[in-house]
XYZ file of C-alpha atoms in Angstrom:
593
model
C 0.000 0.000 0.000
C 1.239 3.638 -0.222
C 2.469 5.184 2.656
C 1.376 8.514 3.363
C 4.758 10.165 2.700
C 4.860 8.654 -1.082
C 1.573 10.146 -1.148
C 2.768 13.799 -0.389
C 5.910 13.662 -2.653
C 3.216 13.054 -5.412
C 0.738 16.034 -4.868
C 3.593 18.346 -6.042
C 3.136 20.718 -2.991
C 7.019 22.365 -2.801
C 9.264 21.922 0.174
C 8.714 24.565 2.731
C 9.812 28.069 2.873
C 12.866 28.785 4.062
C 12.207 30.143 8.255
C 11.992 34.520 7.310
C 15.005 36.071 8.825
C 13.516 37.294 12.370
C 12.029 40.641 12.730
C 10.753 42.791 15.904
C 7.638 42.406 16.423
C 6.800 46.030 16.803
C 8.031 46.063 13.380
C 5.789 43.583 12.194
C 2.978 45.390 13.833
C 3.216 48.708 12.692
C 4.209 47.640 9.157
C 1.436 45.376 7.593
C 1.739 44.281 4.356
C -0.213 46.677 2.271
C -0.900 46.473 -1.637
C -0.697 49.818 -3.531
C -4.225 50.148 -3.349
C -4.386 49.663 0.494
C -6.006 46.121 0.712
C -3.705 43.373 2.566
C -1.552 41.618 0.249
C -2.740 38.507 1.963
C -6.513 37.782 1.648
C -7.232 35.684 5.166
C -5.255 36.390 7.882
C -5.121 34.817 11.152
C -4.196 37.524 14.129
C -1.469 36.404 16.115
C -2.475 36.507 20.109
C -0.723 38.102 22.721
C 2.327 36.549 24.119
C 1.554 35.137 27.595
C 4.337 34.938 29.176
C 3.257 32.621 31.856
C 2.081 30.140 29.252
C 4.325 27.085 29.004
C 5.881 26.054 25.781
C 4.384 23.981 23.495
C 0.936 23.053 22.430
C -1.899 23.495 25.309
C -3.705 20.249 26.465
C -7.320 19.079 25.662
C -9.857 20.086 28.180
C -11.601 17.407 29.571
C -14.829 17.241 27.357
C -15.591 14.258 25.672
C -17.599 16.362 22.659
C -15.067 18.855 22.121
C -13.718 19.144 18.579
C -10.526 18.496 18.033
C -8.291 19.149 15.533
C -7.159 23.047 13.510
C -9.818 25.806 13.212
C -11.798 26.111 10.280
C -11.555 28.987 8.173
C -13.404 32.315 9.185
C -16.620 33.367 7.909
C -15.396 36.342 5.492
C -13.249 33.847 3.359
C -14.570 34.616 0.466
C -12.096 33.153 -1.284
C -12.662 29.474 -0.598
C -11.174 27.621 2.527
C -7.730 26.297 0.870
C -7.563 30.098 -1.564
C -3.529 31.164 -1.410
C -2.255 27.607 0.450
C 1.037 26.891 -0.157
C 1.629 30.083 -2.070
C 4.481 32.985 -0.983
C 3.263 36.623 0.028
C 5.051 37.864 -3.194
C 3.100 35.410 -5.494
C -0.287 36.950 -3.799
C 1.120 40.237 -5.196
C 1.666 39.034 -8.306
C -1.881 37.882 -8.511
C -3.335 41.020 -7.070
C -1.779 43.291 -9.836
C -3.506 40.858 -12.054
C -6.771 41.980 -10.445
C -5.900 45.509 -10.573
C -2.871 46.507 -12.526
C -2.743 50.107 -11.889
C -3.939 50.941 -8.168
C -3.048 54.997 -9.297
C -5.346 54.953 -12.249
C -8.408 55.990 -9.841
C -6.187 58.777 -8.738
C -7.389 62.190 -9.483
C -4.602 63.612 -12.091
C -1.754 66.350 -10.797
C -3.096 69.871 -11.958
C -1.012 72.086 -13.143
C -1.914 75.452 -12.320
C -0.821 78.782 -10.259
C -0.650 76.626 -7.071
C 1.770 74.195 -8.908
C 3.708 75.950 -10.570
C 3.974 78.202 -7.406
C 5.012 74.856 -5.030
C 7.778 73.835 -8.111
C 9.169 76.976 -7.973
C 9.389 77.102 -4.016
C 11.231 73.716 -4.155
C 13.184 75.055 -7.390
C 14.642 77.551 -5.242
C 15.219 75.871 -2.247
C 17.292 73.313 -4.557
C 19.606 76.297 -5.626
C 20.055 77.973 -2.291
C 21.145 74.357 -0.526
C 23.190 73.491 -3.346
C 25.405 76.908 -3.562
C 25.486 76.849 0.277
C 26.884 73.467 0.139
C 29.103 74.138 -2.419
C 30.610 76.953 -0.269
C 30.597 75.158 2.680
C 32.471 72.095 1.093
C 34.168 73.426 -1.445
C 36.768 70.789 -1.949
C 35.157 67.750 -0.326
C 32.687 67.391 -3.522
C 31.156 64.224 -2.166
C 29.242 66.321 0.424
C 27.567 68.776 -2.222
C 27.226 66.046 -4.950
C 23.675 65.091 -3.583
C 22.253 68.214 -3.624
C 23.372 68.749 -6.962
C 21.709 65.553 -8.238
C 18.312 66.864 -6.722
C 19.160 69.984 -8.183
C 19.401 68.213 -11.528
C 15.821 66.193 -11.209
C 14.078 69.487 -10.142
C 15.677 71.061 -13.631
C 14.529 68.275 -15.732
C 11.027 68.296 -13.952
C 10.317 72.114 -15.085
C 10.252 70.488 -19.124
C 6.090 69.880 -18.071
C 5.891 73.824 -18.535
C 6.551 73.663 -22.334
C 2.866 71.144 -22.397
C 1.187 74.414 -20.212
C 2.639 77.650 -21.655
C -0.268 79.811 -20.309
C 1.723 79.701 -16.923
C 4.915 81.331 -18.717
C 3.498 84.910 -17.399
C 3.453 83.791 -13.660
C 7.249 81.652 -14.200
C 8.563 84.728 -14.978
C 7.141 87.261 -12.703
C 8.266 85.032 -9.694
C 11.678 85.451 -10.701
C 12.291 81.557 -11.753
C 13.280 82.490 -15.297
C 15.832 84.214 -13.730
C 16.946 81.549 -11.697
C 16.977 79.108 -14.073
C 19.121 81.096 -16.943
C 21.223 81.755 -13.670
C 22.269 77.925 -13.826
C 24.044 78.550 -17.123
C 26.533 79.613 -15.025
C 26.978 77.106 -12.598
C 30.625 75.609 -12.082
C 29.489 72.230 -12.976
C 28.116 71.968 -16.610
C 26.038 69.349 -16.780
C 23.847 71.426 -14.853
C 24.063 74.669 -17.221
C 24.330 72.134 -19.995
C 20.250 70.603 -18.299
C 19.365 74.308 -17.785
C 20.400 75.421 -21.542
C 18.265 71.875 -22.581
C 15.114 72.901 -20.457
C 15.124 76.584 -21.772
C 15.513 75.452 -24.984
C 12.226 73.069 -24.595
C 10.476 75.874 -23.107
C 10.971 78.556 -26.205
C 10.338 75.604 -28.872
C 8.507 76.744 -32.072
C 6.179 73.114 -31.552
C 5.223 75.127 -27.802
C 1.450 76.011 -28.348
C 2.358 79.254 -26.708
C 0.349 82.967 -27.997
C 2.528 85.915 -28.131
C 1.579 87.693 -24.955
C 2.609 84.322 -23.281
C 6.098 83.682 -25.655
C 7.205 87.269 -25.437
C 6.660 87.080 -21.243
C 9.048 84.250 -20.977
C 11.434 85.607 -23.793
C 11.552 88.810 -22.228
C 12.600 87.346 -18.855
C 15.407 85.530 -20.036
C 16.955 87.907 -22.357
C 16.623 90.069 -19.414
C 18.730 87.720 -17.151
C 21.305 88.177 -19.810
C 20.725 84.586 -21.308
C 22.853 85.778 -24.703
C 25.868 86.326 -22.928
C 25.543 83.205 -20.342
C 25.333 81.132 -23.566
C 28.015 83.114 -24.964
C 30.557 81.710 -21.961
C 29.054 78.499 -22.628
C 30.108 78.253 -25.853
C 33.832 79.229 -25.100
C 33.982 76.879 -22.207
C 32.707 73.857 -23.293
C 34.803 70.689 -25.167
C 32.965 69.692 -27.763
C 35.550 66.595 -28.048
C 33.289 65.441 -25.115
C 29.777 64.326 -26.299
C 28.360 65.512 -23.447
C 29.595 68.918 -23.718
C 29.237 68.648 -27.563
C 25.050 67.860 -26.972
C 25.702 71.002 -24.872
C 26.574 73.730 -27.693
C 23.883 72.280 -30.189
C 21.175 72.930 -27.381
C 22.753 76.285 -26.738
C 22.707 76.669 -30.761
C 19.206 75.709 -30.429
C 17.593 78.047 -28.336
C 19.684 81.018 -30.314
C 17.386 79.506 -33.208
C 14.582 79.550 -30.993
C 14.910 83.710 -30.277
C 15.038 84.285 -33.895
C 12.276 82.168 -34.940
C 10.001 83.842 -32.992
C 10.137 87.828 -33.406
C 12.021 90.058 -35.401
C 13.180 92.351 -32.313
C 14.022 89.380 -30.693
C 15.928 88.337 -33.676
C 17.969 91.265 -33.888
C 18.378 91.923 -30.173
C 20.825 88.286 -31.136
C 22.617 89.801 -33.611
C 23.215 92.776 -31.567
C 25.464 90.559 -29.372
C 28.949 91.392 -31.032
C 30.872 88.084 -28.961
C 27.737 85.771 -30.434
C 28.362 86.562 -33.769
C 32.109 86.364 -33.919
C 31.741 82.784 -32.047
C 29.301 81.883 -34.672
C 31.896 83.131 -37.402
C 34.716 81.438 -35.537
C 32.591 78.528 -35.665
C 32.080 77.984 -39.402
C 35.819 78.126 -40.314
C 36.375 75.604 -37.604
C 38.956 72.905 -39.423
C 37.445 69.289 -39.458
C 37.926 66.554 -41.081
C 34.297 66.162 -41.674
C 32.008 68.805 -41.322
C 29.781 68.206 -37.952
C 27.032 68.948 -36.878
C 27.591 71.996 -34.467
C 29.585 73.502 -37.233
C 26.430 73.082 -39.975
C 24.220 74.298 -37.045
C 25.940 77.803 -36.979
C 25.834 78.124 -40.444
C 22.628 77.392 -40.359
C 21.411 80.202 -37.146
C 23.439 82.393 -39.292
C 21.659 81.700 -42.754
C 18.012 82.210 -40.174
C 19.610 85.716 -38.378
C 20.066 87.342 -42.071
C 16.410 85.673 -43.020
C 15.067 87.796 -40.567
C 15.387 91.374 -40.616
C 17.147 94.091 -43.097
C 18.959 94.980 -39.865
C 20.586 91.617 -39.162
C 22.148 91.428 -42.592
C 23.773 95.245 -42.833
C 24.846 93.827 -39.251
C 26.704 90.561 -40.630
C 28.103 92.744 -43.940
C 29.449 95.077 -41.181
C 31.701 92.319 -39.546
C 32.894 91.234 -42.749
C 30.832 87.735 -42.577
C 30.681 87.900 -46.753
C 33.912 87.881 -47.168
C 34.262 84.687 -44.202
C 32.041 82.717 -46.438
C 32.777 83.320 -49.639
C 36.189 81.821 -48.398
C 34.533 78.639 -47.068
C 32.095 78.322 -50.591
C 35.069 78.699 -52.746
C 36.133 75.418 -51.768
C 32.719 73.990 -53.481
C 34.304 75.002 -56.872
C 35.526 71.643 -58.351
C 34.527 69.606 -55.449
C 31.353 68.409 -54.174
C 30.120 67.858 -50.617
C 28.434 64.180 -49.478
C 25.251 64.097 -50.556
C 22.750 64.386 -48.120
C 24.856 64.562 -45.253
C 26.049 67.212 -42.710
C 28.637 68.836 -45.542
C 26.066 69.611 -48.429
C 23.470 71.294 -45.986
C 26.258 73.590 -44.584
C 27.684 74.400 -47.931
C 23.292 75.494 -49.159
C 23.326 77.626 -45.421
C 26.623 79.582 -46.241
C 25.232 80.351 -50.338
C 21.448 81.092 -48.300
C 23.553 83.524 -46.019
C 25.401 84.976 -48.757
C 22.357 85.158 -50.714
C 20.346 86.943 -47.964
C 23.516 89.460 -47.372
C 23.801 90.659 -50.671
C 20.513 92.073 -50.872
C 21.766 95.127 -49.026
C 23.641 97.424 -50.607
C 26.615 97.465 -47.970
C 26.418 93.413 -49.051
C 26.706 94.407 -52.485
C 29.630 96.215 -51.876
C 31.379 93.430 -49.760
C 30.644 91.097 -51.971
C 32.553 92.888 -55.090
C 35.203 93.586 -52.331
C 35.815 89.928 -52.072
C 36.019 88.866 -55.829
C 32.460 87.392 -55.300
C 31.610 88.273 -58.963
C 34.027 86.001 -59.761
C 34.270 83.124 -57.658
C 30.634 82.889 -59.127
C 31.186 83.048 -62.320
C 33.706 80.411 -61.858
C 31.530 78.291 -60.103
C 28.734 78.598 -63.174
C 31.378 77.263 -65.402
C 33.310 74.124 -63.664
C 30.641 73.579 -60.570
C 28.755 71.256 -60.245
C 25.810 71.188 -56.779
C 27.671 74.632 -56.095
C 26.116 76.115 -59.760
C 22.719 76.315 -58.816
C 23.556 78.311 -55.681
C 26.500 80.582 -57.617
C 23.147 81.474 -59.950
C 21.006 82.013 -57.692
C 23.510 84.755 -55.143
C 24.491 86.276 -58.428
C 20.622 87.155 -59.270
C 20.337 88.762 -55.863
C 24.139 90.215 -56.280
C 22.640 92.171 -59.342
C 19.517 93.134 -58.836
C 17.883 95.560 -56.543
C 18.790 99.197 -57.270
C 21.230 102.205 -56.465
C 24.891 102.356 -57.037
C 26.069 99.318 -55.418
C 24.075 96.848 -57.988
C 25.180 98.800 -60.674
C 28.286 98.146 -59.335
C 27.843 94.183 -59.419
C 26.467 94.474 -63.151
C 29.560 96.029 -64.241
C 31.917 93.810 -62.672
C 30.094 90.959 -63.839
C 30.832 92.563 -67.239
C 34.162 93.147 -66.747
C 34.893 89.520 -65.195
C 33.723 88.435 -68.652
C 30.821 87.026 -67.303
C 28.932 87.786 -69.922
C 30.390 84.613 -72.266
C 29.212 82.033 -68.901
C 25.746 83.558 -68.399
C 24.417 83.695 -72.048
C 26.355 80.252 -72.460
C 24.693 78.741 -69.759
C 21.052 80.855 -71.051
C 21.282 78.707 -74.405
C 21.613 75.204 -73.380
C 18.694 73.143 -73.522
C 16.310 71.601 -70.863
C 17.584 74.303 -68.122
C 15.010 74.212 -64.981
C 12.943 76.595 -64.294
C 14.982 78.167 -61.556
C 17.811 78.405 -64.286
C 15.725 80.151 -66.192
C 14.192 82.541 -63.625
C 17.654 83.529 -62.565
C 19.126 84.044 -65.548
C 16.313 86.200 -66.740
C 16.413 88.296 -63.777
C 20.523 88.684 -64.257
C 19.246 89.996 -67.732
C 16.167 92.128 -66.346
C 18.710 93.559 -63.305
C 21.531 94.619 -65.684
C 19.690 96.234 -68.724
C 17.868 98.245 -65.633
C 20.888 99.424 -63.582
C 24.099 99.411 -66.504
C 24.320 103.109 -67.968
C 23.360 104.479 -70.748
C 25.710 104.542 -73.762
C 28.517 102.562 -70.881
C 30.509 100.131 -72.532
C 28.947 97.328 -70.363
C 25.148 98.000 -71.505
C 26.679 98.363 -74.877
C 28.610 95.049 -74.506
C 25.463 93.513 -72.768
C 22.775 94.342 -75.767
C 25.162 92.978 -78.197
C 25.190 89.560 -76.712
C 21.256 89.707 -77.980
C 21.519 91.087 -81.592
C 24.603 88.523 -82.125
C 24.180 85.521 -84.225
C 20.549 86.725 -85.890
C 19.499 87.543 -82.741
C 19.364 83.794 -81.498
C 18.750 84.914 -77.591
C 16.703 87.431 -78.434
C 14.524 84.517 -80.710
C 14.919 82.417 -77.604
C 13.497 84.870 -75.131
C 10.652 84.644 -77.252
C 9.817 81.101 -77.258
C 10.450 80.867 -73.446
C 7.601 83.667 -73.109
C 5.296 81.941 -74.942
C 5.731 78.561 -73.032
C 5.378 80.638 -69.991
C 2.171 82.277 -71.286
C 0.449 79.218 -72.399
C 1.094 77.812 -68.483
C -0.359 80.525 -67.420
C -3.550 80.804 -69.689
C -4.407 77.207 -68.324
C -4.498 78.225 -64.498
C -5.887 81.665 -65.599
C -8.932 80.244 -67.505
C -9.568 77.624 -64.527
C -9.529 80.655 -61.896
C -11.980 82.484 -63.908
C -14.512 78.887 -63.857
C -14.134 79.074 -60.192
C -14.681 82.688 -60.170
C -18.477 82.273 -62.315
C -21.089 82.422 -59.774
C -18.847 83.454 -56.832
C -19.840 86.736 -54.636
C -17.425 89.673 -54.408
C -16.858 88.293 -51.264
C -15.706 84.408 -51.586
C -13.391 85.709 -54.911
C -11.588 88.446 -51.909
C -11.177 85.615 -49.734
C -9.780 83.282 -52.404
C -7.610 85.999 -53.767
C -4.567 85.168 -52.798
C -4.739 81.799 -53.065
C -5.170 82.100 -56.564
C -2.575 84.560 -56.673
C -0.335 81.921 -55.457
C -1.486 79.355 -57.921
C -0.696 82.161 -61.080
C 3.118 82.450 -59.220
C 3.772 78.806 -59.311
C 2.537 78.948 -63.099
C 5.196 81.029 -63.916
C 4.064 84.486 -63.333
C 6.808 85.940 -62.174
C 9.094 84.646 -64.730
C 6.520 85.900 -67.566
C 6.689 89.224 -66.611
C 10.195 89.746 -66.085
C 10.721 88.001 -69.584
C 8.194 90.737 -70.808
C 10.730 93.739 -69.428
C 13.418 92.571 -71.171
C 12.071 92.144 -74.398
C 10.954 95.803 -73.798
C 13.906 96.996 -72.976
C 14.947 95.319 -75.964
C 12.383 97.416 -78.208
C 13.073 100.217 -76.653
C 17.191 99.868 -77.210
C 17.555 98.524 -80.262
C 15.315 98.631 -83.664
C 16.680 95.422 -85.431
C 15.110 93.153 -81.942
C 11.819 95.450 -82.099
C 11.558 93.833 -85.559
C 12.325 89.842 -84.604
C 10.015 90.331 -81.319
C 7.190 91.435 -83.431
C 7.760 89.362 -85.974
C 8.178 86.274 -83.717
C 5.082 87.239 -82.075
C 3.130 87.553 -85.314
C 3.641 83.947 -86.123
C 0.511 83.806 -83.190
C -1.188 86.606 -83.890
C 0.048 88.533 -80.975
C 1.772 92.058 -80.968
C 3.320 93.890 -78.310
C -0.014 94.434 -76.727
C 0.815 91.045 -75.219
C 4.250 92.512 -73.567
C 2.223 95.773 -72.941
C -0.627 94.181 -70.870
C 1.564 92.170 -69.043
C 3.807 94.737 -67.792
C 0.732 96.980 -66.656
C -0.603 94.381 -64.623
C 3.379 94.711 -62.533
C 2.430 98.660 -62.425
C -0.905 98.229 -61.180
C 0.824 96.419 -58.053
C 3.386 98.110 -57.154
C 3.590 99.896 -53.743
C 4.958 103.184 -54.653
C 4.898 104.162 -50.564
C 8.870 102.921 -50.441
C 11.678 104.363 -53.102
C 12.413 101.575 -54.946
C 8.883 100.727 -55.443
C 8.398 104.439 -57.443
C 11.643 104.105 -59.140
C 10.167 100.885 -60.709
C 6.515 101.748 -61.426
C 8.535 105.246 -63.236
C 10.725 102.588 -65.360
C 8.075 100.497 -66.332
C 5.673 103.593 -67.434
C 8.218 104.359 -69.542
C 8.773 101.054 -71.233
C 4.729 101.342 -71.765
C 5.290 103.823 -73.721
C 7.882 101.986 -76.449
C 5.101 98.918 -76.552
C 2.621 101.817 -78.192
């Protein structure tokens, strides 16, 4: 028969637990074993009875009654679980099985709110975390184990203020308790992974993806350009390694939130530029030597290319401290050679030629940039570049153009740089782009405009259109009417839309259609239409092959005429060179008769 024990081996019941190292009992009282929700992590419990001391060891006898019932106690009434529920199993499977039942004991938790009583409470602690640490740090100078606590809480109670960038309408109250200052004061701190968390929180806090309105962006902005955050980032920049990644993470946050300020307001934008020792570290930055270009040093080209997108201001500021001539420098060495595509190199090589580009719309960057031989490095570049053309075109059309003495200044060096023989080469190849074409025609529209009358470089210039029977002249032609015939198409299906329409839904669809004609080619068409007036009105042998050319369609110079009052009709005349336009153009009317 089987013995009893062979019968217990077989049930699979484990061995017993191990005997639980021995606690005090006061311990065990005042500590129960709670769940996270508060219930008892054990679901019948048997209360342990008083110690009686005068008890003797071991199990009590029987009393002397023959009915009593012998044997363990059965299981009290509230086991609702079933008399044997949770035998045999440990206190930390009962746990596992109760987070089963209810996985997440918080969920029924009301949610933190973040509001004035919040934010007020953070920025008590906030404080409190500064004050200990600097004391400590004072106290202890050279015994850094006894200050490096603090500083870690100091560190958590940085990274805990990101939650304001998800509630921006408490940016106001940050500020005006002083906390903006407190925090751009960490910038400073003599440990920089703290000014390095500090530059990364106030850089999530002025992101462009921050649903913040202006009244609530300009509070906080205000605060910490008051607190001198330009300069603070400044010193950051000249004391941080960027051989160290940590450090290096550093400087692009830092270059970060310099993007942030000029993303977001134009004052702001050229309060930045203001800062002489920001700009000459940005500068310094760009000609850094590497042996590939890196990130941090594409990232100041790029704030750069953004300060000089912004504002008139920024970009006589950046001509001022010579910046054209600093990257026409770095560009030149796009001539021959080609950066990676798609990586780190070719984006900083488009933000230097985007700077550039932006510069030279001024007239003091006109003048730097014939000071520096850009006519020329361009012109080379049109001839032997190759992703460096495009861009050359493109800052040579904005060198040019404009008006004033310093474009005409451009146009003639372009003339005398004999870059006459690249442009018109580059004008007559086949299946050029549209940008190609754009730019070139406005190189052709900017220069018959601004070279003088009866100079040697207009005269030089028209005679690269009457040359071989008037072959660019002819060629102007045919791009006009490919031009015009794209536009006739988007024309005639703005006027379907516009049938039935009330004065009102065609105002409020007026610029989008606007914007529709531009993408057709309007732009292009009309400046094509002033230089084939200029044309007429310069020379008598092209006034013949226009009209001629145009006859083959039964158009005449009605065609040019109507196109170039529709320019006139929309020109502000409130600035100068608006009124020195709409005069030119009147006058070119006037040949078209």
């Amino acid at each position: 028969m089987t013995s009893i024990d062979e019968l217990f081996k077989a049930s699979g019941v484990g061995n017993k637990r191990k005997l639980e190292p021995l606690r005090d009992p006061n311990e065990i009282y005042k500590s129960p074993r709670l769940t996270s929700n508060g219930r008892s992590s054990r679901h019948a419990r048997v209360e342990d009875e008083a110690a009686n001391d005068d008890v003797e060891a071991g199990p009590a006898p029987p009393e002397d009654d023959e009915n009593a019932d012998y044997g363990p106690d059965l299981p009290p009434d509230d086991d609702e679980e079933g008399r044997f529920y949770g035998g045999g199993i440990t206190a930390q499977e009962n746990e596992v099985l109760d987070y089963v039942d209810d996985p997440d004991p918080s969920a029924d938790a009301a949610p933190e709110k973040f509001d004035s009583a919040w934010l007020r409470r953070t920025v008590i602690n906030f404080e409190k975390r500064i004050n200990k640490n600097a004391e400590l740090r004072a106290k202890f100078e050279d015994e850094p184990q006894k200050f490096i606590s603090s500083e870690a809480d100091l560190d958590a109670d940085i990274k805990a203020l990101s939650i304001l960038s998800e509630h921006p309408e408490l940016y106001p109250e940050f500020a005006k308790l002083g906390s903006v200052a407190s925090l751009v004061g960490l910038l400073a701190h003599e440990n920089t992974d703290i000014a390095i968390d500090a530059v990364e929180i106030i850089n999530e806090l002025t992101d462009e993806d921050v649903a913040a309105d202006d009244d609530q962006w300009n509070a906080l902005v205000d605060a910490l350009l008051d607190a001198d955050l330009l300069g603070l980032l400044v010193s950051n920049f000249e004391r941080l390694d960027e051989e160290q990644e940590v450090d290096r993470s550093g400087v692009y946050y830092a270059l970060s939130v310099v993007e942030n300020l000029c993303s977001g307001r134009t004052t702001t934008a050229e309060q930045v530029a203001e800062n002489d020792k920001l700009l000459k570290w940005l500068l310094r930055r760009i000609q850094a030597k590497e042996k590939t270009v890196s990130q941090n040093k594409q990232y100041a080209a790029e704030v750069l290319a953004i300060l000089v997108q912004t504002s008139s201001k920024n970009r006589r500021k950046l001509a001022s401290v010579d910046a054209t001539d600093i990257m026409l420098q770095l560009v030149a060495s796009y001539r021959k050679r080609d950066p990676e595509k798609g990586g780190e190199e070719e984006e900083y090589m488009e933000n230097l030629f985007e700077a550039l580009t932006c510069i030279v719309d001024e007239p003091e960057g006109k003048t730097k940039f014939v000071e520096a031989e850009g006519v020329e490095l361009c012109l080379i570049m049109l001839k032997e570049g190759k992703m460096s053309k495009p861009a050359a075109l493109r800052l040579l059309d904005h060198a040019v153009g404009g008006s004033g003495q310093a474009g005409t200044e451009v146009c003639q060096r372009v003339v005398e740089a004999g870059g006459l023989k690249n442009i018109f080469t580059l004008f007559m190849k086949k299946n050029n782009d549209n940008q190609t074409t754009e730019h070139l025609i406005g190189i052709f529209g900017s220069m018959l405009r601004l070279l003088p009358a009866d100079s040697a470089e207009r005269i030089r210039t028209l005679a690269k259109f009457v040359e071989k029977d008037y072959e660019k002249t002819q060629k102007l032609v045919k791009l006009r009417r490919e031009y015009a015939t794209r536009l006739s198409s988007v024309d005639e299906a703005i006027r379907a839309e516009q049938s039935g329409m009330s004065a009102e839904e065609k105002e409020e669809m007026a610029d989008e259609w606007f914007s529709r004609r531009l993408d057709a080619g309007l732009f292009c068409l009309q400046t094509l239409d002033v230089v084939l007036a200029w044309l007429v009105a310069e020379d008598d042998g092209a006034k013949k092959t226009i009209q001629k050319l145009l006859a083959d369609r039964d158009e005449t110079l009605g065609v040019i005429r109507e196109t170039i009052q529709e320019q006139i009709d929309g020109i502000d005349v409130e600035d100068a060179d608006g009124k020195d336009t709409k005069e030119m153009l009147t006058t070119l009317v006037e040949f078209l008769q």
